[in-house]
């Protein structure tokens, strides 16, 4: 019996939830935006995260809390000098400056397959390893002074513990760096050297139920993890579950018992917050497909586009949209454009184009889901996240196109809840009341459940129509 807190330091704000250790019921919560200039800058002083943390925790929010878990934005690189001071502001987010650096690294190691074999992922611009390469090329003085590497959640945990000599991270956070392998559970320090030009100290990777330490006041701090892993833990997903996130771009991830090495680089092999693995496949085009179509049709918002699409029927009267508007990662077609096929006199109506946009977006994500299925990942349920998951056109088409039960959770702070659940696990394990191999069983997310039912065959026909156009337009795009 007791209470724990979960802290999520997202790109724009800090959110804190205080939960009952036994049930996960959220008892109270706090929120504060990061005090930063501009709209999502690429460089952020990490002190901004501490300031918003302090504000979010105001008013006695943490009174009586026995343990804290920390979730934070992924891919934020915090370079420190030998004394633990910041060498420069943290490099955060999908930093476009580092695209050339990512391409350089791919070539330097011998191609995409070499990286996939080494660490289970191919360098992307957002990853810390690519940011290190950019630092070495563009700010060599700062690179030379960089002696310690941390990410956002590592740094916050370290600060909460009073900056101890030992610095820690978890498997989930480490797996996104580009220099730790989820398959072997080891760092590839040679890749740090390749990117930065010299070695640097890296945090110890501790187990899912281990504590990072205890504050002087006796508050236990758990390992912490990245936002993706924390949200998956907060949702309570397990084997047989996949999560499809509908942002401007899309992602599909699933729980799997082993790391997947994918020579094509389409799968990013992450670790989760429980000791399992989280293979992820990303598409560049999801909700941006819907927004572009709404603009083309002169509609004010996505709700209007959804209402219009519902006036059409599955298959959009033969209209097929390949939604590769910004190029595409899955399949790997970085320089292509979108394609609208099946234009006939009877299909040239606004409602059919609206429906084709939804079907194209979801078929693109179903392709990503099939990449995982093709590697033996079991998918019985698909959790659908993002504001667009509430749209009627998405809910009507997703179960039949994904060929699985679709779960639409109610909006909640799942990353913060996942961080709190991790804190409860570490607290219970330290007290001997919880098995360190099995996380506490909290109540699952409240959700709407949608079944494919009788429309499964219709969905398969729509998918086949999409695949035929994709293969005609981009032959062999999914071949290894």
Coordinates of C-alpha atoms in Angstrom, one line a residue:
X1 CA 0.0 0.0 0.0
X2 CA 1.3 3.5 -0.8
X3 CA 1.6 6.0 -3.5
X4 CA 4.2 6.6 -6.3
X5 CA 4.7 9.3 -8.9
X6 CA 5.4 9.2 -12.7
X7 CA 7.1 12.1 -14.3
X8 CA 6.9 12.6 -18.1
X9 CA 9.3 15.3 -19.5
X10 CA 7.8 15.6 -23.0
X11 CA 9.3 17.9 -25.7
X12 CA 7.0 20.8 -24.6
X13 CA 6.1 20.2 -21.0
X14 CA 6.4 18.2 -17.8
X15 CA 3.4 16.1 -16.6
X16 CA 3.3 14.4 -13.2
X17 CA 0.8 11.8 -12.1
X18 CA 0.6 10.4 -8.5
X19 CA -0.8 6.9 -8.5
X20 CA -1.9 4.2 -6.0
X21 CA 0.8 1.5 -6.0
X22 CA -1.7 -1.4 -6.0
X23 CA -4.2 -0.4 -8.7
X24 CA -2.6 2.4 -10.7
X25 CA -5.5 4.8 -10.0
X26 CA -4.4 8.4 -10.7
X27 CA -4.9 10.3 -7.4
X28 CA -3.6 13.7 -8.4
X29 CA -1.6 15.3 -11.2
X30 CA 0.5 18.4 -12.1
X31 CA 1.5 20.1 -15.3
X32 CA 3.9 22.9 -16.4
X33 CA 5.3 23.9 -19.8
X34 CA 9.1 24.1 -20.4
X35 CA 10.3 27.7 -20.2
X36 CA 11.9 27.7 -23.7
X37 CA 11.9 30.4 -26.4
X38 CA 10.3 29.7 -29.7
X39 CA 8.3 26.7 -31.0
X40 CA 10.2 23.4 -30.3
X41 CA 13.8 24.7 -30.6
X42 CA 16.5 22.2 -31.6
X43 CA 18.8 23.2 -28.8
X44 CA 17.4 23.3 -25.2
X45 CA 19.2 24.1 -21.9
X46 CA 18.4 21.0 -19.8
X47 CA 17.8 23.3 -16.8
X48 CA 14.4 24.2 -18.5
X49 CA 13.3 20.6 -17.8
X50 CA 14.2 20.9 -14.1
X51 CA 12.4 24.3 -13.9
X52 CA 9.1 22.9 -15.3
X53 CA 9.5 19.8 -13.1
X54 CA 9.7 22.0 -10.1
X55 CA 6.6 24.0 -11.2
X56 CA 4.6 20.8 -12.0
X57 CA 5.4 19.4 -8.6
X58 CA 4.3 22.5 -6.7
X59 CA 1.6 22.7 -4.1
X60 CA 2.6 19.6 -2.3
X61 CA 1.9 17.3 -5.2
X62 CA 4.5 14.8 -4.2
X63 CA 3.6 14.7 -0.5
X64 CA 3.7 11.1 0.8
X65 CA 5.2 9.7 -2.5
X66 CA 7.6 6.8 -1.9
X67 CA 9.1 6.4 -5.3
X68 CA 9.3 8.3 -8.6
X69 CA 9.7 7.0 -12.2
X70 CA 11.0 9.3 -15.0
X71 CA 9.9 9.1 -18.6
X72 CA 11.3 11.7 -21.0
X73 CA 11.5 12.6 -24.7
X74 CA 13.7 10.2 -26.7
X75 CA 16.7 11.2 -28.8
X76 CA 17.7 14.2 -26.6
X77 CA 21.5 14.2 -26.4
X78 CA 23.0 15.8 -23.4
X79 CA 26.8 16.2 -23.8
X80 CA 28.6 16.8 -20.6
X81 CA 32.2 17.6 -19.7
X82 CA 34.4 15.6 -17.3
X83 CA 32.9 17.5 -14.3
X84 CA 29.3 16.9 -15.4
X85 CA 28.6 20.4 -16.7
X86 CA 26.8 20.8 -20.0
X87 CA 29.2 21.4 -22.9
X88 CA 26.4 22.9 -25.0
X89 CA 22.5 22.9 -24.9
X90 CA 20.9 19.5 -25.3
X91 CA 20.2 18.5 -29.0
X92 CA 16.6 17.4 -29.1
X93 CA 14.0 16.1 -31.5
X94 CA 14.1 15.1 -35.1
X95 CA 17.0 17.5 -35.9
X96 CA 17.2 18.2 -39.6
X97 CA 20.7 19.5 -39.2
X98 CA 21.9 16.0 -38.6
X99 CA 20.5 14.3 -41.8
X100 CA 23.9 14.5 -43.6
X101 CA 25.6 13.2 -40.5
X102 CA 23.3 10.2 -40.4
X103 CA 24.1 9.4 -44.0
X104 CA 27.8 9.8 -43.3
X105 CA 27.6 7.3 -40.5
X106 CA 25.8 4.7 -42.7
X107 CA 28.5 4.9 -45.3
X108 CA 31.3 4.9 -42.7
X109 CA 30.3 1.6 -41.2
X110 CA 29.6 0.0 -44.6
X111 CA 25.9 0.5 -45.3
X112 CA 22.5 -0.1 -43.8
X113 CA 22.9 -3.8 -43.2
X114 CA 26.1 -3.3 -41.2
X115 CA 24.3 -1.0 -38.8
X116 CA 21.3 -3.3 -38.6
X117 CA 23.6 -6.2 -37.6
X118 CA 25.6 -4.0 -35.1
X119 CA 22.8 -2.3 -33.1
X120 CA 19.5 -3.3 -34.7
X121 CA 18.8 0.0 -36.4
X122 CA 20.0 2.3 -39.2
X123 CA 21.0 5.8 -38.1
X124 CA 18.3 8.4 -38.4
X125 CA 18.7 12.1 -38.1
X126 CA 17.0 12.2 -34.7
X127 CA 19.3 9.6 -33.0
X128 CA 22.0 10.5 -30.5
X129 CA 24.7 8.8 -32.6
X130 CA 23.9 11.1 -35.6
X131 CA 23.9 14.1 -33.3
X132 CA 27.4 13.1 -32.1
X133 CA 28.6 13.0 -35.7
X134 CA 27.2 16.4 -36.4
X135 CA 28.8 17.8 -33.2
X136 CA 32.2 16.4 -34.2
X137 CA 32.0 18.0 -37.7
X138 CA 30.3 21.3 -36.8
X139 CA 31.4 22.1 -33.2
X140 CA 34.7 20.3 -32.8
X141 CA 35.7 22.3 -29.7
X142 CA 32.5 21.2 -27.9
X143 CA 33.0 17.6 -29.2
X144 CA 36.5 17.5 -27.8
X145 CA 35.2 18.6 -24.4
X146 CA 32.5 16.0 -24.4
X147 CA 33.4 13.3 -21.9
X148 CA 30.0 12.0 -20.7
X149 CA 26.9 11.2 -22.8
X150 CA 23.4 11.2 -21.4
X151 CA 19.8 11.3 -22.6
X152 CA 17.0 13.3 -21.1
X153 CA 15.7 10.7 -18.7
X154 CA 19.2 9.7 -17.7
X155 CA 20.1 13.3 -16.9
X156 CA 16.9 14.0 -15.0
X157 CA 17.3 10.8 -12.8
X158 CA 20.9 11.8 -12.1
X159 CA 19.8 15.3 -11.1
X160 CA 17.0 14.0 -8.8
X161 CA 19.6 11.8 -7.1
X162 CA 21.9 14.7 -6.5
X163 CA 24.4 14.0 -9.4
X164 CA 26.0 10.8 -7.9
X165 CA 29.2 9.3 -9.3
X166 CA 27.3 6.4 -10.9
X167 CA 25.1 7.4 -13.8
X168 CA 22.4 5.0 -15.0
X169 CA 19.9 4.4 -17.9
X170 CA 17.6 1.6 -18.8
X171 CA 17.4 -0.8 -21.8
X172 CA 14.6 1.1 -23.5
X173 CA 16.4 4.4 -23.5
X174 CA 19.8 2.8 -24.4
X175 CA 18.2 1.0 -27.4
X176 CA 17.4 4.3 -29.1
X177 CA 20.9 5.8 -29.0
X178 CA 22.4 4.0 -32.1
X179 CA 25.3 2.7 -30.0
X180 CA 23.7 0.0 -27.8
X181 CA 22.4 -3.3 -29.1
X182 CA 19.1 -4.7 -27.8
X183 CA 20.1 -8.1 -29.2
X184 CA 23.4 -8.4 -27.2
X185 CA 22.5 -6.0 -24.3
X186 CA 25.9 -4.2 -24.8
X187 CA 27.2 -0.8 -25.8
X188 CA 29.1 -0.5 -29.1
X189 CA 31.7 2.0 -27.8
X190 CA 33.4 1.8 -31.2
X191 CA 30.4 3.5 -32.8
X192 CA 30.7 6.3 -30.3
X193 CA 34.3 6.7 -31.4
X194 CA 33.2 6.6 -35.0
X195 CA 30.7 9.3 -34.5
X196 CA 32.3 11.6 -31.9
X197 CA 36.0 11.0 -32.7
X198 CA 36.9 9.7 -29.3
X199 CA 35.4 7.6 -26.4
X200 CA 33.0 9.0 -23.8
X201 CA 31.6 7.7 -20.5
X202 CA 28.2 6.0 -20.9
X203 CA 25.5 5.3 -18.2
X204 CA 25.3 1.8 -16.7
X205 CA 22.2 0.0 -18.1
X206 CA 20.2 -1.3 -15.2
X207 CA 17.3 -3.8 -15.1
X208 CA 13.6 -2.9 -15.4
X209 CA 12.8 -3.4 -11.7
X210 CA 16.1 -2.0 -10.4
X211 CA 16.3 1.3 -8.6
X212 CA 18.7 4.0 -9.9
X213 CA 19.1 5.1 -6.3
X214 CA 17.6 6.8 -3.3
X215 CA 17.5 10.5 -2.6
X216 CA 18.9 11.8 0.7
X217 CA 15.3 12.2 1.8
X218 CA 14.7 8.4 1.2
X219 CA 12.7 8.7 -2.0
X220 CA 13.4 5.8 -4.4
X221 CA 14.1 6.7 -8.0
X222 CA 13.5 3.9 -10.6
X223 CA 15.5 3.3 -13.7
X224 CA 13.4 5.7 -15.9
X225 CA 12.9 5.1 -19.7
X226 CA 12.0 6.8 -23.0
X227 CA 8.5 8.1 -23.7
X228 CA 7.7 5.3 -26.2
X229 CA 8.6 2.5 -23.7
X230 CA 6.8 4.3 -20.9
X231 CA 3.6 4.8 -22.9
X232 CA 3.6 1.1 -23.9
X233 CA 4.1 0.2 -20.2
X234 CA 1.3 2.6 -19.1
X235 CA -1.1 1.1 -21.7
X236 CA -0.3 -2.4 -20.4
X237 CA 0.5 -3.9 -23.8
X238 CA 2.0 -7.4 -23.9
X239 CA 2.7 -10.3 -26.3
X240 CA 0.2 -10.3 -29.2
X241 CA -0.3 -6.5 -28.9
X242 CA 0.7 -3.8 -31.4
X243 CA 0.5 -0.1 -31.2
X244 CA -0.2 2.1 -34.2
X245 CA 0.5 5.8 -33.6
X246 CA -1.2 8.3 -35.9
X247 CA 0.9 11.5 -35.9
X248 CA 1.9 13.5 -39.0
X249 CA 4.0 10.4 -39.6
X250 CA 3.1 7.0 -38.3
X251 CA 4.6 4.2 -36.3
X252 CA 3.8 0.6 -35.6
X253 CA 5.4 -1.2 -32.7
X254 CA 4.7 -4.5 -31.0
X255 CA 5.9 -6.5 -28.0
X256 CA 8.2 -9.4 -29.0
X257 CA 10.3 -11.8 -26.9
X258 CA 13.5 -11.3 -28.9
X259 CA 15.3 -8.5 -30.8
X260 CA 14.7 -8.5 -34.5
X261 CA 17.7 -7.9 -36.8
X262 CA 16.4 -6.5 -40.2
X263 CA 19.0 -6.2 -42.9
X264 CA 16.7 -3.8 -44.9
X265 CA 16.7 -1.3 -42.0
X266 CA 12.9 -1.0 -42.0
X267 CA 12.7 -2.4 -38.4
X268 CA 14.2 -0.4 -35.6
X269 CA 15.0 -2.9 -32.8
X270 CA 14.2 -1.2 -29.5
X271 CA 14.0 -2.7 -26.0
X272 CA 10.9 -2.1 -23.8
X273 CA 10.7 -1.2 -20.1
X274 CA 9.9 -4.8 -19.0
X275 CA 12.8 -6.9 -20.3
X276 CA 11.1 -7.7 -23.6
X277 CA 11.6 -6.0 -27.0
X278 CA 9.7 -3.4 -29.0
X279 CA 10.4 -3.7 -32.8
X280 CA 9.2 -0.5 -34.5
X281 CA 8.4 0.3 -38.1
X282 CA 7.9 3.9 -39.1
X283 CA 6.0 5.5 -42.0
X284 CA 6.6 9.1 -43.0
X285 CA 3.0 9.7 -44.0
X286 CA 0.0 9.3 -41.7
X287 CA -2.2 12.3 -40.6
X288 CA -0.3 14.6 -43.1
X289 CA -2.1 12.5 -45.8
X290 CA -5.4 13.5 -44.3
X291 CA -4.5 17.1 -43.8
X292 CA -3.3 17.4 -47.4
X293 CA -6.5 15.9 -48.7
X294 CA -8.7 18.1 -46.6
X295 CA -6.9 21.2 -48.0
X296 CA -7.2 19.9 -51.5
X297 CA -10.9 19.5 -51.0
X298 CA -11.3 22.9 -49.3
X299 CA -12.4 21.3 -46.0
X300 CA -11.8 23.1 -42.7
X301 CA -10.7 20.1 -40.6
X302 CA -10.3 16.4 -40.4
X303 CA -13.7 15.8 -38.8
X304 CA -15.3 17.2 -42.1
X305 CA -13.0 15.0 -44.2
X306 CA -14.1 12.0 -42.1
X307 CA -17.8 12.8 -42.5
X308 CA -17.3 13.1 -46.3
X309 CA -15.4 9.8 -46.4
X310 CA -18.2 8.0 -44.7
X311 CA -20.5 8.8 -47.7
X312 CA -18.3 6.6 -49.8
X313 CA -17.9 2.8 -49.5
X314 CA -14.9 0.5 -48.8
X315 CA -12.6 0.5 -51.8
X316 CA -13.5 4.2 -52.7
X317 CA -15.0 3.1 -56.0
X318 CA -11.6 1.9 -57.2
X319 CA -9.7 5.0 -56.2
X320 CA -6.3 4.2 -54.6
X321 CA -4.0 6.7 -53.0
X322 CA -0.4 5.7 -52.3
X323 CA 0.3 8.3 -49.6
X324 CA 4.0 8.8 -50.1
X325 CA 3.7 12.6 -50.0
X326 CA 7.0 13.2 -48.3
X327 CA 8.8 10.2 -49.8
X328 CA 8.5 7.1 -47.6
X329 CA 10.5 5.0 -45.2
X330 CA 8.3 1.9 -45.3
X331 CA 8.8 0.9 -48.1
X332 CA 12.2 2.7 -48.5
X333 CA 11.3 5.2 -51.2
X334 CA 12.9 8.5 -50.0
X335 CA 12.6 10.4 -53.2
X336 CA 9.2 9.3 -54.5
X337 CA 5.8 11.2 -54.5
X338 CA 2.3 10.2 -53.8
X339 CA 0.2 8.4 -56.5
X340 CA -3.6 8.6 -57.2
X341 CA -4.7 5.6 -59.2
X342 CA -8.1 4.3 -60.5
X343 CA -9.5 7.5 -61.8
X344 CA -12.7 6.8 -63.7
X345 CA -15.7 9.1 -64.3
X346 CA -17.7 7.4 -61.5
X347 CA -14.8 7.6 -59.0
X348 CA -14.2 11.3 -59.5
X349 CA -16.2 12.5 -56.5
X350 CA -15.0 14.3 -53.4
X351 CA -16.3 11.6 -51.0
X352 CA -14.3 8.8 -52.9
X353 CA -11.1 10.8 -52.7
X354 CA -11.7 11.5 -49.0
X355 CA -12.2 7.7 -48.4
X356 CA -9.1 6.9 -50.5
X357 CA -7.0 9.2 -48.2
X358 CA -8.1 7.3 -45.1
X359 CA -7.7 3.9 -46.8
X360 CA -4.3 4.9 -48.2
X361 CA -3.0 6.1 -44.8
X362 CA -4.2 2.9 -43.1
X363 CA -3.0 0.5 -45.8
X364 CA 0.4 2.2 -45.5
X365 CA 0.4 1.4 -41.8
X366 CA -1.0 -2.1 -42.5
X367 CA 2.1 -2.6 -44.8
X368 CA 4.3 -1.6 -41.8
X369 CA 2.3 -4.0 -39.6
X370 CA 3.0 -6.8 -42.1
X371 CA 6.7 -6.1 -42.0
X372 CA 6.5 -7.2 -38.3
X373 CA 4.1 -10.1 -39.0
X374 CA 6.5 -11.3 -41.7
X375 CA 9.2 -11.6 -39.0
X376 CA 7.0 -13.8 -36.7
X377 CA 5.5 -11.1 -34.5
X378 CA 2.1 -12.1 -33.3
X379 CA -0.6 -9.4 -33.6
X380 CA -4.0 -10.2 -32.0
X381 CA -4.9 -6.6 -30.9
X382 CA -3.9 -3.2 -32.4
X383 CA -4.0 -0.2 -30.0
X384 CA -4.7 2.9 -32.0
X385 CA -3.2 6.2 -30.6
X386 CA -3.5 9.8 -31.6
X387 CA -6.3 12.3 -32.1
X388 CA -7.1 10.9 -35.5
X389 CA -8.0 7.6 -33.9
X390 CA -11.2 9.2 -32.7
X391 CA -12.4 9.9 -36.3
X392 CA -15.3 7.8 -37.5
X393 CA -13.7 7.0 -40.9
X394 CA -10.6 5.7 -39.1
X395 CA -12.6 3.5 -36.8
X396 CA -14.7 2.2 -39.6
X397 CA -11.8 1.1 -41.8
X398 CA -9.0 0.2 -39.3
X399 CA -10.3 -3.2 -38.0
X400 CA -10.9 -4.6 -41.5
X401 CA -7.6 -3.3 -43.0
X402 CA -5.5 -4.4 -40.0
X403 CA -7.3 -7.7 -39.8
X404 CA -7.4 -7.6 -36.0
X405 CA -9.3 -6.3 -33.1
X406 CA -8.7 -2.5 -32.7
X407 CA -8.5 -0.9 -29.3
X408 CA -8.9 2.9 -29.0
X409 CA -7.8 3.9 -25.5
X410 CA -9.3 7.0 -23.9
X411 CA -6.8 9.9 -23.9
X412 CA -4.6 9.8 -20.8
X413 CA -1.0 10.5 -19.8
X414 CA 0.2 7.0 -20.6
X415 CA 3.9 7.8 -20.5
X416 CA 3.6 9.4 -17.0
X417 CA 1.4 6.4 -15.9
X418 CA 4.0 4.0 -17.3
X419 CA 6.8 5.8 -15.4
X420 CA 4.7 5.6 -12.2
X421 CA 4.1 1.8 -12.8
X422 CA 7.9 1.4 -13.1
X423 CA 8.4 3.3 -9.8
X424 CA 5.8 0.9 -8.1
X425 CA 7.7 -2.1 -9.5
X426 CA 11.1 -0.9 -8.3
X427 CA 9.6 0.0 -4.9
X428 CA 7.9 -3.4 -4.5
X429 CA 11.0 -5.2 -5.6
X430 CA 13.2 -3.3 -3.1
X431 CA 10.7 -4.1 -0.3
X432 CA 10.4 -7.8 -1.4
X433 CA 6.6 -7.4 -2.0
X434 CA 6.7 -7.6 -5.8
X435 CA 8.5 -10.2 -8.0
X436 CA 11.4 -8.3 -9.8
X437 CA 10.6 -10.4 -12.9
X438 CA 6.9 -9.4 -13.1
X439 CA 5.6 -5.9 -13.0
X440 CA 2.6 -4.9 -10.8
X441 CA -0.7 -5.7 -12.5
X442 CA -2.4 -2.3 -12.8
X443 CA -5.9 -1.8 -14.3
X444 CA -5.8 -1.5 -18.1
X445 CA -6.6 1.6 -20.0
X446 CA -10.3 2.4 -20.5
X447 CA -10.9 1.8 -24.2
X448 CA -13.3 1.4 -27.1
X449 CA -13.0 -2.1 -28.7
X450 CA -13.7 -2.5 -32.4
X451 CA -13.9 -5.9 -34.1
X452 CA -13.3 -6.6 -37.9
X453 CA -16.3 -9.0 -37.8
X454 CA -18.0 -9.7 -41.2
X455 CA -16.0 -7.0 -43.0
X456 CA -12.7 -8.9 -42.8
X457 CA -13.1 -10.1 -46.4
X458 CA -14.0 -6.6 -47.6
X459 CA -10.9 -5.3 -45.9
X460 CA -8.7 -7.9 -47.5
X461 CA -10.0 -6.9 -50.9
X462 CA -9.3 -3.2 -50.2
X463 CA -5.7 -4.1 -49.1
X464 CA -5.2 -6.2 -52.3
X465 CA -6.4 -3.3 -54.4
X466 CA -3.8 -1.1 -52.6
X467 CA -1.0 -3.7 -52.9
X468 CA -1.6 -4.1 -56.6
X469 CA -1.2 -0.4 -57.3
X470 CA 1.8 -0.2 -55.1
X471 CA 3.5 -3.1 -56.8
X472 CA 2.7 -1.7 -60.3
X473 CA 4.0 1.7 -59.3
X474 CA 7.0 0.6 -57.2
X475 CA 7.8 -3.0 -58.2
X476 CA 9.7 -5.0 -55.5
X477 CA 9.6 -2.1 -53.0
X478 CA 9.3 -4.5 -50.1
X479 CA 11.8 -7.0 -51.3
X480 CA 14.9 -7.4 -49.0

